[in-house]
Amino acid sequence: MSKKLVIKVTAGADAPERCSQAFTVAAVAVASGVEVSLWLTGESAWFALPGKAAEFELPHSAPLPDLIESIGSSGQITLCTQCAVRRDIGEGDVLEGVRIAGAQVFVSEIMADGVQALVY
């Protein structure tokens, strides 16, 4: 597969099923060899911080820290710039490998040839 998958997750603990679905799809895609870029926006921005994913619970779903580790192993995880600023999250605060970038980078990623974008 040569396509890239860009996933924007807007939900966090406020909508746990939607949130979990985004991370699950991203992790399955990475495991399948798909190039994945996962964007953390809105309430999912908190999961860019160490330890926050461990606080997330949803029965019958994979543990969020495991999904994040899987995605980060071969994919790119990005925290939205505005979402980070609104939550007073800086570059030194985030998990190793998480970048902070804005809408310009997101638009650039989703407009490239061979890209499928999903928003949760």
C-alpha positions as semicolon CSV with decimal commas, in nm:
position;residue;x (nm);y (nm);z (nm)
1;M;0,000;0,000;0,000
2;S;0,137;0,338;-0,095
3;K;-0,139;0,555;0,048
4;K;-0,093;0,771;0,353
5;L;-0,361;0,800;0,620
6;V;-0,402;1,128;0,808
7;I;-0,630;1,104;1,110
8;K;-0,747;1,404;1,310
9;V;-0,890;1,313;1,649
10;T;-1,091;1,590;1,812
11;A;-1,233;1,388;2,101
12;G;-1,081;1,288;2,432
13;A;-1,234;1,163;2,754
14;D;-1,539;1,375;2,664
15;A;-1,629;1,128;2,385
16;P;-1,437;0,810;2,471
17;E;-1,571;0,581;2,199
18;R;-1,494;0,827;1,920
19;C;-1,153;0,892;2,072
20;S;-1,068;0,524;2,106
21;Q;-1,183;0,453;1,751
22;A;-0,942;0,710;1,608
23;F;-0,643;0,571;1,796
24;T;-0,745;0,211;1,714
25;V;-0,775;0,281;1,341
26;A;-0,439;0,461;1,344
27;A;-0,268;0,173;1,526
28;V;-0,419;-0,091;1,297
29;A;-0,311;0,110;0,992
30;V;0,047;0,138;1,124
31;A;0,051;-0,237;1,195
32;S;-0,070;-0,294;0,837
33;G;0,220;-0,098;0,693
34;V;0,027;0,219;0,611
35;E;0,204;0,552;0,659
36;V;0,007;0,726;0,936
37;S;-0,007;1,082;1,062
38;L;-0,224;1,124;1,372
39;W;-0,329;1,476;1,472
40;L;-0,432;1,550;1,831
41;T;-0,679;1,838;1,847
42;G;-0,940;1,957;2,092
43;E;-0,965;1,741;2,403
44;S;-0,735;1,474;2,258
45;A;-0,452;1,728;2,292
46;W;-0,407;1,614;2,652
47;F;-0,284;1,274;2,530
48;A;0,035;1,438;2,403
49;L;0,141;1,470;2,769
50;P;0,320;1,189;2,954
51;G;0,084;0,986;3,173
52;K;-0,242;1,135;3,041
53;A;-0,328;0,838;2,819
54;A;-0,303;0,606;3,119
55;E;-0,593;0,797;3,277
56;F;-0,821;0,714;2,982
57;E;-1,057;0,422;3,032
58;L;-1,303;0,259;2,797
59;P;-1,425;-0,096;2,857
60;H;-1,340;-0,350;2,589
61;S;-1,089;-0,126;2,415
62;A;-0,713;-0,146;2,383
63;P;-0,522;0,061;2,640
64;L;-0,457;0,406;2,499
65;P;-0,088;0,412;2,603
66;D;-0,031;0,095;2,400
67;L;-0,203;0,243;2,095
68;I;0,000;0,564;2,121
69;E;0,323;0,365;2,151
70;S;0,230;0,161;1,844
71;I;0,139;0,467;1,639
72;G;0,452;0,654;1,744
73;S;0,677;0,359;1,657
74;S;0,626;0,400;1,282
75;G;0,386;0,691;1,240
76;Q;0,385;1,061;1,317
77;I;0,187;1,211;1,605
78;T;0,121;1,584;1,590
79;L;-0,032;1,814;1,848
80;C;-0,225;2,109;1,706
81;T;-0,046;2,439;1,776
82;Q;-0,358;2,631;1,882
83;C;-0,482;2,342;2,095
84;A;-0,144;2,327;2,270
85;V;-0,138;2,701;2,338
86;R;-0,494;2,699;2,475
87;R;-0,388;2,428;2,721
88;D;-0,050;2,584;2,804
89;I;0,136;2,285;2,657
90;G;0,484;2,355;2,525
91;E;0,729;2,152;2,316
92;G;0,916;2,044;2,628
93;D;0,599;1,903;2,782
94;V;0,500;1,645;2,520
95;L;0,586;1,280;2,475
96;E;0,906;1,207;2,289
97;G;0,844;1,210;1,915
98;V;0,530;1,426;1,928
99;R;0,561;1,740;1,721
100;I;0,358;2,057;1,752
101;A;0,235;2,200;1,421
102;G;-0,051;2,404;1,285
103;A;-0,320;2,406;1,021
104;Q;-0,076;2,488;0,740
105;V;0,106;2,157;0,796
106;F;-0,224;1,967;0,830
107;V;-0,357;2,108;0,503
108;S;-0,027;2,029;0,331
109;E;-0,048;1,668;0,449
110;I;-0,409;1,607;0,349
111;M;-0,374;1,768;0,005
112;A;-0,085;1,547;-0,106
113;D;-0,149;1,278;-0,367
114;G;-0,242;0,936;-0,231
115;V;-0,366;1,063;0,107
116;Q;-0,686;0,959;0,284
117;A;-0,798;1,189;0,565
118;L;-1,033;1,087;0,848
119;V;-1,169;1,304;1,127
120;Y;-1,301;1,163;1,453
